[in-house]
Coordinates of N, CA and C and ligand atoms in Angstrom, one line a residue:
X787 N -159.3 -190.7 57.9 CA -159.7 -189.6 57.0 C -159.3 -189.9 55.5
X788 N -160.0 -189.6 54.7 CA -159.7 -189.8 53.3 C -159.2 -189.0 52.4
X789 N -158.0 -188.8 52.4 CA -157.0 -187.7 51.8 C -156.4 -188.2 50.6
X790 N -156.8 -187.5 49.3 CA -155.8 -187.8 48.0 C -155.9 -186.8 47.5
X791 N -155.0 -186.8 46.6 CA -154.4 -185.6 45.8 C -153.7 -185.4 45.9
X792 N -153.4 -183.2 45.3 CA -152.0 -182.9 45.4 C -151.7 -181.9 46.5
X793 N -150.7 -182.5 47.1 CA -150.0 -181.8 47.9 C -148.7 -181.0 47.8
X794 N -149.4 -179.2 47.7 CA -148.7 -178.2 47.5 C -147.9 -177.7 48.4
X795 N -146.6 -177.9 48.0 CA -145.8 -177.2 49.5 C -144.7 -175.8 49.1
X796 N -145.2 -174.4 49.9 CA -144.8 -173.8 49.8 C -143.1 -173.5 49.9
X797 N -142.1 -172.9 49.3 CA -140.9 -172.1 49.2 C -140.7 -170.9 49.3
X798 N -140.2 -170.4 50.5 CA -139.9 -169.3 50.6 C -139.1 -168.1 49.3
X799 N -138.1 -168.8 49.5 CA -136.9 -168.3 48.1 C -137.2 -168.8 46.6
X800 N -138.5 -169.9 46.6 CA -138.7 -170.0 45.0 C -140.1 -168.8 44.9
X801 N -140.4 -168.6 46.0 CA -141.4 -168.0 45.4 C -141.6 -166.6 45.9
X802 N -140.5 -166.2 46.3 CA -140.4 -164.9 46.6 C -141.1 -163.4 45.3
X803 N -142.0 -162.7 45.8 CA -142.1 -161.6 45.0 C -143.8 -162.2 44.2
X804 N -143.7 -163.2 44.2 CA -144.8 -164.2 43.9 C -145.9 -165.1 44.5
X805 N -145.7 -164.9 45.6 CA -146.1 -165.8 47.1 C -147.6 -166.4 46.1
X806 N -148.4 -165.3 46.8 CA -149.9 -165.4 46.8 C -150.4 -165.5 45.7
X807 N -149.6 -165.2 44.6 CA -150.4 -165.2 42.8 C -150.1 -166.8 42.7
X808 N -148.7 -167.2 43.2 CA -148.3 -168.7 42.6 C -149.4 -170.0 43.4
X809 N -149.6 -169.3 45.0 CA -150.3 -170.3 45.6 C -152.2 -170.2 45.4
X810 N -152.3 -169.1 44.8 CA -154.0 -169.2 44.1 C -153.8 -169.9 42.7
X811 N -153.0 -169.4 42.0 CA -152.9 -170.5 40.5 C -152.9 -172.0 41.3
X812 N -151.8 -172.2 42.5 CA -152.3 -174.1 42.2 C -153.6 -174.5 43.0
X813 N -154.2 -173.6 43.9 CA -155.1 -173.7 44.4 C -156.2 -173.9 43.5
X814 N -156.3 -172.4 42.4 CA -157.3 -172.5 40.9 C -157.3 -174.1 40.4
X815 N -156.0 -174.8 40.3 CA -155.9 -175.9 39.2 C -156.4 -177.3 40.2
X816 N -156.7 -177.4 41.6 CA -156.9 -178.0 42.6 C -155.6 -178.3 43.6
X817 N -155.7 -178.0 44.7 CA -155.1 -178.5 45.7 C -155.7 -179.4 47.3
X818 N -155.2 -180.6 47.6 CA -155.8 -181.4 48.6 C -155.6 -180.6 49.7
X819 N -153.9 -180.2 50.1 CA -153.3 -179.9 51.4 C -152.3 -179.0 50.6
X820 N -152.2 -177.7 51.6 CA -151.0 -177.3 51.2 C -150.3 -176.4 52.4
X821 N -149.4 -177.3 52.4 CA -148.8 -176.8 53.1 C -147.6 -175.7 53.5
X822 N -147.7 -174.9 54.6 CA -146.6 -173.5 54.1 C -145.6 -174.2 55.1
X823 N -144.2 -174.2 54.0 CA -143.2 -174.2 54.3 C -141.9 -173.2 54.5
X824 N -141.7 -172.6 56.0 CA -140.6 -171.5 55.6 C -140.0 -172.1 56.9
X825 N -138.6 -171.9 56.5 CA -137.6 -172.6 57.7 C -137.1 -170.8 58.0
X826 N -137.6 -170.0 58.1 CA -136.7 -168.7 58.7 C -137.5 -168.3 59.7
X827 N -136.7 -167.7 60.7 CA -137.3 -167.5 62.0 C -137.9 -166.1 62.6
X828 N -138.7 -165.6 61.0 CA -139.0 -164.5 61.1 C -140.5 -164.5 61.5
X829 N -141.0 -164.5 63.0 CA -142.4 -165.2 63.5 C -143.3 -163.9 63.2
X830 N -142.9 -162.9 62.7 CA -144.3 -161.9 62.5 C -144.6 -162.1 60.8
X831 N -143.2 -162.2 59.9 CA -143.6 -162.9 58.5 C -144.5 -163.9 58.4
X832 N -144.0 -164.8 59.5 CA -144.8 -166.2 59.2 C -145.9 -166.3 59.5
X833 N -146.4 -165.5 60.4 CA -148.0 -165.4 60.8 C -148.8 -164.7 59.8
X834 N -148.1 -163.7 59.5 CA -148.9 -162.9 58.3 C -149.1 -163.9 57.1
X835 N -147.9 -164.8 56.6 CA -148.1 -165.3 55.4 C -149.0 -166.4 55.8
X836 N -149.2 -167.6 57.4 CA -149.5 -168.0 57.2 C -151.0 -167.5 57.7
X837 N -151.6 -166.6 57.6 CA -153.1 -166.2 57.8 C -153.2 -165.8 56.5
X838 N -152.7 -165.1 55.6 CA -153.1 -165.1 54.4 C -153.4 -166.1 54.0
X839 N -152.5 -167.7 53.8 CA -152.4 -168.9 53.4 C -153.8 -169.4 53.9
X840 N -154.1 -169.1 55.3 CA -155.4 -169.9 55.5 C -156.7 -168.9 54.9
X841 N -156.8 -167.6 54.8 CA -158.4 -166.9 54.0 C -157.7 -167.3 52.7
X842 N -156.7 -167.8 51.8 CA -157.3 -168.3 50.3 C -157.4 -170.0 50.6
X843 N -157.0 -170.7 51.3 CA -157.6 -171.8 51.8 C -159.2 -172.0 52.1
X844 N -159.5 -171.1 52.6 CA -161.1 -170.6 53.1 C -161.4 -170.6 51.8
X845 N -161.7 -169.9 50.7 CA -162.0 -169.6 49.4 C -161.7 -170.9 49.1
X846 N -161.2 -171.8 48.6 CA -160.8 -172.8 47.7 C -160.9 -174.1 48.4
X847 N -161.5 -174.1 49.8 CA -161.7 -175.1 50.4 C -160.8 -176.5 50.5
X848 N -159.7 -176.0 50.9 CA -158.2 -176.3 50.7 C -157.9 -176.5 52.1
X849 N -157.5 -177.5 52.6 CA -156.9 -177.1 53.9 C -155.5 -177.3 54.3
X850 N -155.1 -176.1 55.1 CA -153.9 -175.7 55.5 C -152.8 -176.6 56.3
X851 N -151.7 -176.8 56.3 CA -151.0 -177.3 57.3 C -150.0 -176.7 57.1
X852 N -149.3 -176.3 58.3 CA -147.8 -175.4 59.1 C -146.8 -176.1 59.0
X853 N -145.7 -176.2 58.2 CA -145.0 -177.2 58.6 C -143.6 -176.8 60.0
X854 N -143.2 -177.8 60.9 CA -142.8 -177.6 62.1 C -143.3 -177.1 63.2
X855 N -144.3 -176.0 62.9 CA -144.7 -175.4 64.2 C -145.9 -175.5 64.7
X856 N -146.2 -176.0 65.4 CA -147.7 -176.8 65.8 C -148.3 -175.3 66.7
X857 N -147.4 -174.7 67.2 CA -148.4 -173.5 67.9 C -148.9 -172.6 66.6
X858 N -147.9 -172.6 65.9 CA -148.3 -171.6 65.3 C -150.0 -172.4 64.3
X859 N -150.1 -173.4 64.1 CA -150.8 -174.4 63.8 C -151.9 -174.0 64.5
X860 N -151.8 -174.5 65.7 CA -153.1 -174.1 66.9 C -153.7 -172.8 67.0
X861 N -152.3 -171.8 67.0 CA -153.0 -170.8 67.1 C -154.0 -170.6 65.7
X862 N -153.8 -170.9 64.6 CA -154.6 -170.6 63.4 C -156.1 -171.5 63.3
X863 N -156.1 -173.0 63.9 CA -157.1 -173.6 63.8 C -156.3 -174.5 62.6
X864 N -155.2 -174.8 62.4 CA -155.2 -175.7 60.9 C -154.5 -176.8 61.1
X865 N -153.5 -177.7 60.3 CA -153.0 -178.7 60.6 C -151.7 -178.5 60.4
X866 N -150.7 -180.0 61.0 CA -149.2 -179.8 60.9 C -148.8 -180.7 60.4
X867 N -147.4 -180.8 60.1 CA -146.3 -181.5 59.2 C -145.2 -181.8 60.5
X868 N -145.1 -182.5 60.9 CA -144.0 -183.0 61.9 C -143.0 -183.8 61.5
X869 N -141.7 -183.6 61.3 CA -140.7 -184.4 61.0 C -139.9 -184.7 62.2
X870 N -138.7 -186.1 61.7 CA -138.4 -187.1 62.8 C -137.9 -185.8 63.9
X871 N -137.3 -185.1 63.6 CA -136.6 -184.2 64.6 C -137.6 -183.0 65.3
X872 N -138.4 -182.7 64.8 CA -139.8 -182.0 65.1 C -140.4 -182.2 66.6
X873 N -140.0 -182.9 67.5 CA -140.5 -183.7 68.5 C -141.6 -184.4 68.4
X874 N -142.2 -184.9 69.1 CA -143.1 -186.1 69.6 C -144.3 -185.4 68.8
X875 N -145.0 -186.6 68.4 CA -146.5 -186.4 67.9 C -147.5 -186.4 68.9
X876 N -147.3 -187.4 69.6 CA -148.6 -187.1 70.4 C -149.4 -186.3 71.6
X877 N -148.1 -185.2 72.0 CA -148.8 -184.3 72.9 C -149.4 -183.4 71.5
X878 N -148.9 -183.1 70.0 CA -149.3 -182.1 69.1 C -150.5 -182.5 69.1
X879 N -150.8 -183.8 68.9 CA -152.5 -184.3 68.3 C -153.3 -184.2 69.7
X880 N -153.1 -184.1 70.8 CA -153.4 -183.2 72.3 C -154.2 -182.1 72.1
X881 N -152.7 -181.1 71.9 CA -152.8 -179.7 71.6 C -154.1 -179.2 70.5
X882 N -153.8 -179.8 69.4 CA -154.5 -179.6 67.8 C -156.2 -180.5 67.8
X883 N -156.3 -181.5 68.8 CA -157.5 -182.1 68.7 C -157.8 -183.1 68.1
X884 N -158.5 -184.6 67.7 CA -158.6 -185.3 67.2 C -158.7 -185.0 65.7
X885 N -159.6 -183.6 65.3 CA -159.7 -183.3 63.9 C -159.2 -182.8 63.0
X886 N -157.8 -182.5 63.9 CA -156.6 -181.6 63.3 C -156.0 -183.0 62.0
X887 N -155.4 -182.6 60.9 CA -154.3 -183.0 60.2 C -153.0 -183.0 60.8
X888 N -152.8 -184.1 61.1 CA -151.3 -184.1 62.0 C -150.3 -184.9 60.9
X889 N -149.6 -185.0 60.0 CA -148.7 -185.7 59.6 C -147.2 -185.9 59.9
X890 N -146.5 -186.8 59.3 CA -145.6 -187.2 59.4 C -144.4 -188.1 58.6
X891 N -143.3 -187.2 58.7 CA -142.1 -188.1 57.8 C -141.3 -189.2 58.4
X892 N -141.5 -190.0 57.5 CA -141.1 -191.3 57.8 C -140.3 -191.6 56.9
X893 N -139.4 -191.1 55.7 CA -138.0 -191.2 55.5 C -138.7 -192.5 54.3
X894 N -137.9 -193.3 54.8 CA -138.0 -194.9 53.9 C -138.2 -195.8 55.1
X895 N -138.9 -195.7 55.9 CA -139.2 -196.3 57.0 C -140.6 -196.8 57.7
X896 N -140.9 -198.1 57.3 CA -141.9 -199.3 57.8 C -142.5 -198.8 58.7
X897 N -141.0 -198.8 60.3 CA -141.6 -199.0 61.3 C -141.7 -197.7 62.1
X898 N -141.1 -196.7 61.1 CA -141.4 -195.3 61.7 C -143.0 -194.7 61.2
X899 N -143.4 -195.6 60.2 CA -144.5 -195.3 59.6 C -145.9 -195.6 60.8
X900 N -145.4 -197.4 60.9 CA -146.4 -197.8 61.9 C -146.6 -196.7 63.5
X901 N -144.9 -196.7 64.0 CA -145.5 -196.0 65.1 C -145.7 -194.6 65.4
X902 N -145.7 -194.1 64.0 CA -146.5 -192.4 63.9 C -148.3 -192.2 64.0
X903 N -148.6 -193.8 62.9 CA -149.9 -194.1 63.0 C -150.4 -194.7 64.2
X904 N -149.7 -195.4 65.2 CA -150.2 -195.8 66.7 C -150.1 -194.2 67.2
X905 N -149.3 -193.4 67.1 CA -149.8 -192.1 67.6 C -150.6 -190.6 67.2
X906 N -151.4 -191.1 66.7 CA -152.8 -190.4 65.8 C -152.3 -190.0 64.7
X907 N -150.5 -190.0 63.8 CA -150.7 -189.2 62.5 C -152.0 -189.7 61.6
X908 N -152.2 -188.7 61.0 CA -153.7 -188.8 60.0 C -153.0 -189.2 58.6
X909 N -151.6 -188.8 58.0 CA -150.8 -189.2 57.1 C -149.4 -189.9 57.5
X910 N -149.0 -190.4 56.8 CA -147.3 -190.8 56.4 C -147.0 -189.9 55.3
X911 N -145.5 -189.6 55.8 CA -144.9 -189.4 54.4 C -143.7 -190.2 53.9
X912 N -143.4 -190.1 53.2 CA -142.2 -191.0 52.8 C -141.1 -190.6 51.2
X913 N -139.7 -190.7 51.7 CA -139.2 -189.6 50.7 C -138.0 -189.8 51.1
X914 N -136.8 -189.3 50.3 CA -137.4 -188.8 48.6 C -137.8 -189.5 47.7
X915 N -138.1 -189.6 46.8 CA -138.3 -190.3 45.7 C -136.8 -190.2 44.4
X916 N -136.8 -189.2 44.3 CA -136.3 -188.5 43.0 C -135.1 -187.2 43.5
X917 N -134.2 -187.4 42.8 CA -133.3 -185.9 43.5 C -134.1 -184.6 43.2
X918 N -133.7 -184.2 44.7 CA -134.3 -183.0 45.1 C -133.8 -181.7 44.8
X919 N -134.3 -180.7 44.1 CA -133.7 -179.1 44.0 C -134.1 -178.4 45.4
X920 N -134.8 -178.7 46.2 CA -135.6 -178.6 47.3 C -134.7 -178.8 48.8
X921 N -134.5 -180.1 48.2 CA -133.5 -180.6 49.8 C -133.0 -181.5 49.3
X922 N -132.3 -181.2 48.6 CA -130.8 -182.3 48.1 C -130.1 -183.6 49.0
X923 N -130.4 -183.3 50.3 CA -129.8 -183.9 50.9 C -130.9 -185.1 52.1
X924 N -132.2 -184.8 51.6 CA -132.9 -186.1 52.2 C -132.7 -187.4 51.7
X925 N -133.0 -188.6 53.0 CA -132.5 -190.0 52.5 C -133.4 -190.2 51.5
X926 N -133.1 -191.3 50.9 CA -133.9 -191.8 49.7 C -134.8 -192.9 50.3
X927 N -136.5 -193.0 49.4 CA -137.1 -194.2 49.4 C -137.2 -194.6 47.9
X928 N -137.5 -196.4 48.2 CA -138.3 -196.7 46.6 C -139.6 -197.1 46.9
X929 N -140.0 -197.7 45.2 CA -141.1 -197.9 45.3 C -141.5 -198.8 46.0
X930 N -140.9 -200.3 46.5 CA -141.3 -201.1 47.1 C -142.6 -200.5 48.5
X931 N -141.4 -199.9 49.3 CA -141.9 -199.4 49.8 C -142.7 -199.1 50.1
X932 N -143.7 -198.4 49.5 CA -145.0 -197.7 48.8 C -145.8 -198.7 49.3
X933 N -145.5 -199.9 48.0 CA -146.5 -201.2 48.3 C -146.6 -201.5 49.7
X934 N -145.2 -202.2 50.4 CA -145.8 -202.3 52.1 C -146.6 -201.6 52.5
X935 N -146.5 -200.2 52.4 CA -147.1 -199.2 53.2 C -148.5 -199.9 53.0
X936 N -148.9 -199.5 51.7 CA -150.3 -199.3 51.3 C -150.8 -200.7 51.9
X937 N -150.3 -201.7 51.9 CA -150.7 -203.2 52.6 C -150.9 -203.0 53.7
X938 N -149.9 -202.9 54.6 CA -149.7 -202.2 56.7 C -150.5 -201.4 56.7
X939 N -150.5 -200.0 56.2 CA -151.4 -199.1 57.0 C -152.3 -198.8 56.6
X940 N -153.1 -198.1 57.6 CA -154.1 -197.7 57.0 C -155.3 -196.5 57.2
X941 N -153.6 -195.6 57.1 CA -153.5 -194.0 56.8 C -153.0 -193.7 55.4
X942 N -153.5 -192.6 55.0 CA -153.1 -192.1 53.8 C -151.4 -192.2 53.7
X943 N -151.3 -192.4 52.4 CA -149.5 -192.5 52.6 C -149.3 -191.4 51.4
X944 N -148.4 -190.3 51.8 CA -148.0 -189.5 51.2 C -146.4 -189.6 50.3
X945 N -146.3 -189.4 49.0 CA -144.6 -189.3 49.1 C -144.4 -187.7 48.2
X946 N -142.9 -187.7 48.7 CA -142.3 -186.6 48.0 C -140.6 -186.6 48.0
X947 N -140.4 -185.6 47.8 CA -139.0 -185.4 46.8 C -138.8 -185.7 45.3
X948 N -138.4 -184.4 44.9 CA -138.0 -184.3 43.6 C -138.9 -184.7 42.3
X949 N -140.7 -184.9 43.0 CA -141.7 -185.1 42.5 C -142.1 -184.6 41.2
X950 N -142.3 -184.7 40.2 CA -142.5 -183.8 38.8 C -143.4 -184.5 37.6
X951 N -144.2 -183.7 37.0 CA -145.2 -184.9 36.3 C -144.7 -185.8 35.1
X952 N -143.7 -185.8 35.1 CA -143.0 -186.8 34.1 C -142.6 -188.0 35.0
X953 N -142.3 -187.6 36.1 CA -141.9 -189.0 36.7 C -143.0 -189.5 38.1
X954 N -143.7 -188.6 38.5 CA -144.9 -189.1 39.2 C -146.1 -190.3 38.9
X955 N -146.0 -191.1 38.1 CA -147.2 -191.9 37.5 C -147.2 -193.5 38.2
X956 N -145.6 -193.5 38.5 CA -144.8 -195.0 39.3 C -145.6 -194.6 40.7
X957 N -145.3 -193.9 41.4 CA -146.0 -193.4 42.6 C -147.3 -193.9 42.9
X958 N -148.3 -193.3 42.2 CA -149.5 -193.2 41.9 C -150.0 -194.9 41.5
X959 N -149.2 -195.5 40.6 CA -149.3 -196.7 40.5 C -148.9 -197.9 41.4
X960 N -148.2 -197.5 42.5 CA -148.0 -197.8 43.7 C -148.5 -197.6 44.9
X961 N -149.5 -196.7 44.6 CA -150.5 -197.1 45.7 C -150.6 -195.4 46.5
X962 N -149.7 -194.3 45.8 CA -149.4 -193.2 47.0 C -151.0 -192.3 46.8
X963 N -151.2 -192.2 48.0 CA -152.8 -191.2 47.9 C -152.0 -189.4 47.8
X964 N -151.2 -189.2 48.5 CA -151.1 -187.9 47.9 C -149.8 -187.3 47.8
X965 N -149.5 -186.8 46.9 CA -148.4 -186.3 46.0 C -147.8 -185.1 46.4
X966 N -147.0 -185.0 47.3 CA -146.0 -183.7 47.8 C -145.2 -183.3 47.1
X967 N -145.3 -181.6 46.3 CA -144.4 -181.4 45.2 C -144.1 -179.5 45.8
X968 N -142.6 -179.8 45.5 CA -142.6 -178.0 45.4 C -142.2 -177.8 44.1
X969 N -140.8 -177.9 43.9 CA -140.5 -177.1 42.6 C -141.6 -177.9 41.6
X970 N -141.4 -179.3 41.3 CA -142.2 -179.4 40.4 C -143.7 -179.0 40.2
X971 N -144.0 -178.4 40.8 CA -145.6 -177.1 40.9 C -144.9 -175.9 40.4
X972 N -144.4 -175.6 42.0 CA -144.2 -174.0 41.7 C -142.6 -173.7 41.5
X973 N -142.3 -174.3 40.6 CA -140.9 -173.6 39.8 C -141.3 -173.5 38.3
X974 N -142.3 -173.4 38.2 CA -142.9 -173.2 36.8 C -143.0 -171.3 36.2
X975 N -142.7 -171.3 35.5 CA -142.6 -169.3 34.9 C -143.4 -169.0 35.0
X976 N -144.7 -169.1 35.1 CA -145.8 -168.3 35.0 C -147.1 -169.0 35.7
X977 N -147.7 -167.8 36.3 CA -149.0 -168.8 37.3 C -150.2 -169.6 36.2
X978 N -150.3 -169.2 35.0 CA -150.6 -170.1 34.3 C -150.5 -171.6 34.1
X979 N -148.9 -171.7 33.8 CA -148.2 -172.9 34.0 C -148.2 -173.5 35.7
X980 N -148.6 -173.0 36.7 CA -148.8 -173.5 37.8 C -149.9 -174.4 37.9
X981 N -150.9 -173.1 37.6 CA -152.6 -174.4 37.6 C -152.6 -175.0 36.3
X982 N -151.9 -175.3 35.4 CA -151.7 -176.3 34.5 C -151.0 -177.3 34.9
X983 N -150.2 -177.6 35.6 CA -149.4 -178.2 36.5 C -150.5 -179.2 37.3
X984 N -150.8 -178.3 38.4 CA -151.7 -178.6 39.1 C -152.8 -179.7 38.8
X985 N -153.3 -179.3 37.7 CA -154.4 -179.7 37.0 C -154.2 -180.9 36.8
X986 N -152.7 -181.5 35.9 CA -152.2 -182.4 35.4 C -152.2 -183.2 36.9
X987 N -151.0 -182.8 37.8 CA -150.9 -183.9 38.8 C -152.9 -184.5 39.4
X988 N -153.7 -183.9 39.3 CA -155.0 -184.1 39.8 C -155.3 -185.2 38.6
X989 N -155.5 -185.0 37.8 CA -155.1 -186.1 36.0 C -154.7 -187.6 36.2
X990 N -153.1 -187.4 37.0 CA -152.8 -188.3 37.3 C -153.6 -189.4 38.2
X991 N -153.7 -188.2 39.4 CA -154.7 -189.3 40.7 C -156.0 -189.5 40.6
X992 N -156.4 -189.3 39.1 CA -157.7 -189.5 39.2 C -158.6 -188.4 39.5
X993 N -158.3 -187.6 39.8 CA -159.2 -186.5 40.8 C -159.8 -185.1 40.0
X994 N -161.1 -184.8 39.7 CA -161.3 -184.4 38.8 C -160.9 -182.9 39.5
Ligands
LIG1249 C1 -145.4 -183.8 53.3 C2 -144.0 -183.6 53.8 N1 -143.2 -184.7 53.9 C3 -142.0 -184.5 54.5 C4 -141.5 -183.3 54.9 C5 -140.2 -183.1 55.5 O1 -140.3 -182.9 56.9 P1 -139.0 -182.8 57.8 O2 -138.2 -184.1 57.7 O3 -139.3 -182.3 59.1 O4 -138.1 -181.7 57.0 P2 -138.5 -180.1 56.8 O5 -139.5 -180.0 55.8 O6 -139.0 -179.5 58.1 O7 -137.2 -179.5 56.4 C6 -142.4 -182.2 54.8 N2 -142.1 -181.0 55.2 N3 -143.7 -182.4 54.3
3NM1250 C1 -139.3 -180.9 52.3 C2 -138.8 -182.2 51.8 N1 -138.8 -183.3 52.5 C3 -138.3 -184.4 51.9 C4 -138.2 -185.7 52.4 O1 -137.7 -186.6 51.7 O2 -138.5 -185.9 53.6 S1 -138.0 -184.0 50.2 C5 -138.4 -182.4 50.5 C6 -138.4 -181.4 49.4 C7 -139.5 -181.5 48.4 O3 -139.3 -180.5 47.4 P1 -139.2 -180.9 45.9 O4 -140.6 -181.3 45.4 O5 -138.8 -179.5 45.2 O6 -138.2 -181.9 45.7
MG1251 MG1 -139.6 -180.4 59.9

């Protein structure tokens, strides 16, 4: 599958009070994948936000991915985000179908990359890049990295952490097809400054 761009990932607590104005501004300015991210285990919030998430997805022809919860994924029709502790990918890509977005974090890691791609992931991710206001405490990758990837595989390779358009261009020049950002999107003051944002990371990759 041929996936670039930017990859918008939702915050519960940055974007509280703001949800749906902040994720139509980066949708307005272009978004590839965006993904809703809420680690609380409030399952009637999370269906509500994430069915809202998929009808402006529908509008903006954006597609959705859940991150961790693959039912909740299925149940919606959309795609998922699986990390190392997340369990196994390949009953998910079962469950979700060949055409589902199944991705996957692969840290700074080669060979976790390769055997995510022997089991249908459609992306890699790889991260952090940059200190994170997000998750301070993920291992770090560099750029080298990148390069292998883009040589070995041959799935889309995603990176993130602490991603922001002053320091995103090394990435990009390294080979990454799509760009996973939270604060640096949406920790911006005003949904203006969001799809300006937005706009810019699309700048970067090329993508009109
Ligand atoms: C695109 C993307 N890459 C990496 C992650 C991190 O996934 P994980 O390691 O499972 O950590 P949590 O996000 O679940 O805290 C991601 N969500 N998205
Ligand atoms: C969710 C997540 N996973 C990471 C990893 O390295 O696997 S870094 C990260 C947080 C990304 O947010 P921000 O753009 O604000 O740094
Ligand atoms: Mg996870």
């Amino acid at each position: 599958m041929k996936l670039r761009g930017l990859y918008a990932i939702t915050d519960s607590q940055l974007l509280a009070g703001k949800f749906l104005a902040y994720v139509e501004a980066a949708l307005e300015g272009g978004v590839t994948l965006l993904q809703y991210r809420d680690k609380s285990s409030d399952e009637a919030r999370r269906l509500r936000e994430a069915e809202a998430l998929r009808n402006l997805c529908e509008r903006y022809k954006t597609q959705l991915i859940i991150n961790d919860d693959a039912e909740l994924a299925a149940r919606l029709g959309v795609g998922v985000h699986l990390g190392q502790t997340d369990g196994p990918l390949a009953p998910v890509r079962a469950l979700l179908g060949h055409k589902a977005i199944v991705g996957a974090t692969c840290h700074a890691s080669l060979a976790l990359a390769e055997q995510a791609a022997s089991e249908g992931a459609t992306y890699v991710a790889f991260g952090r890049f940059f200190n994170s206001n997000t998750k301070p405490g993920a291992p770090s990758a560099n750029l080298e990295l990148l390069e292998q990837a883009h040589i070995k595989l041959h799935i889309p390779v995603c990176a993130i952490g602490g991603i922001t358009l002053e320091n995103a261009a090394p990435l990009v020049a390294h080979g990454v097809d799509l760009l996973a950002v939270v604060h640096g999107l949406f920790g911006a003051d005003s949904s203006a400054e969001v799809t300006r944002r937005a706009r810019a990371f699309n700048e970067l990759l090329q993508i009109k």
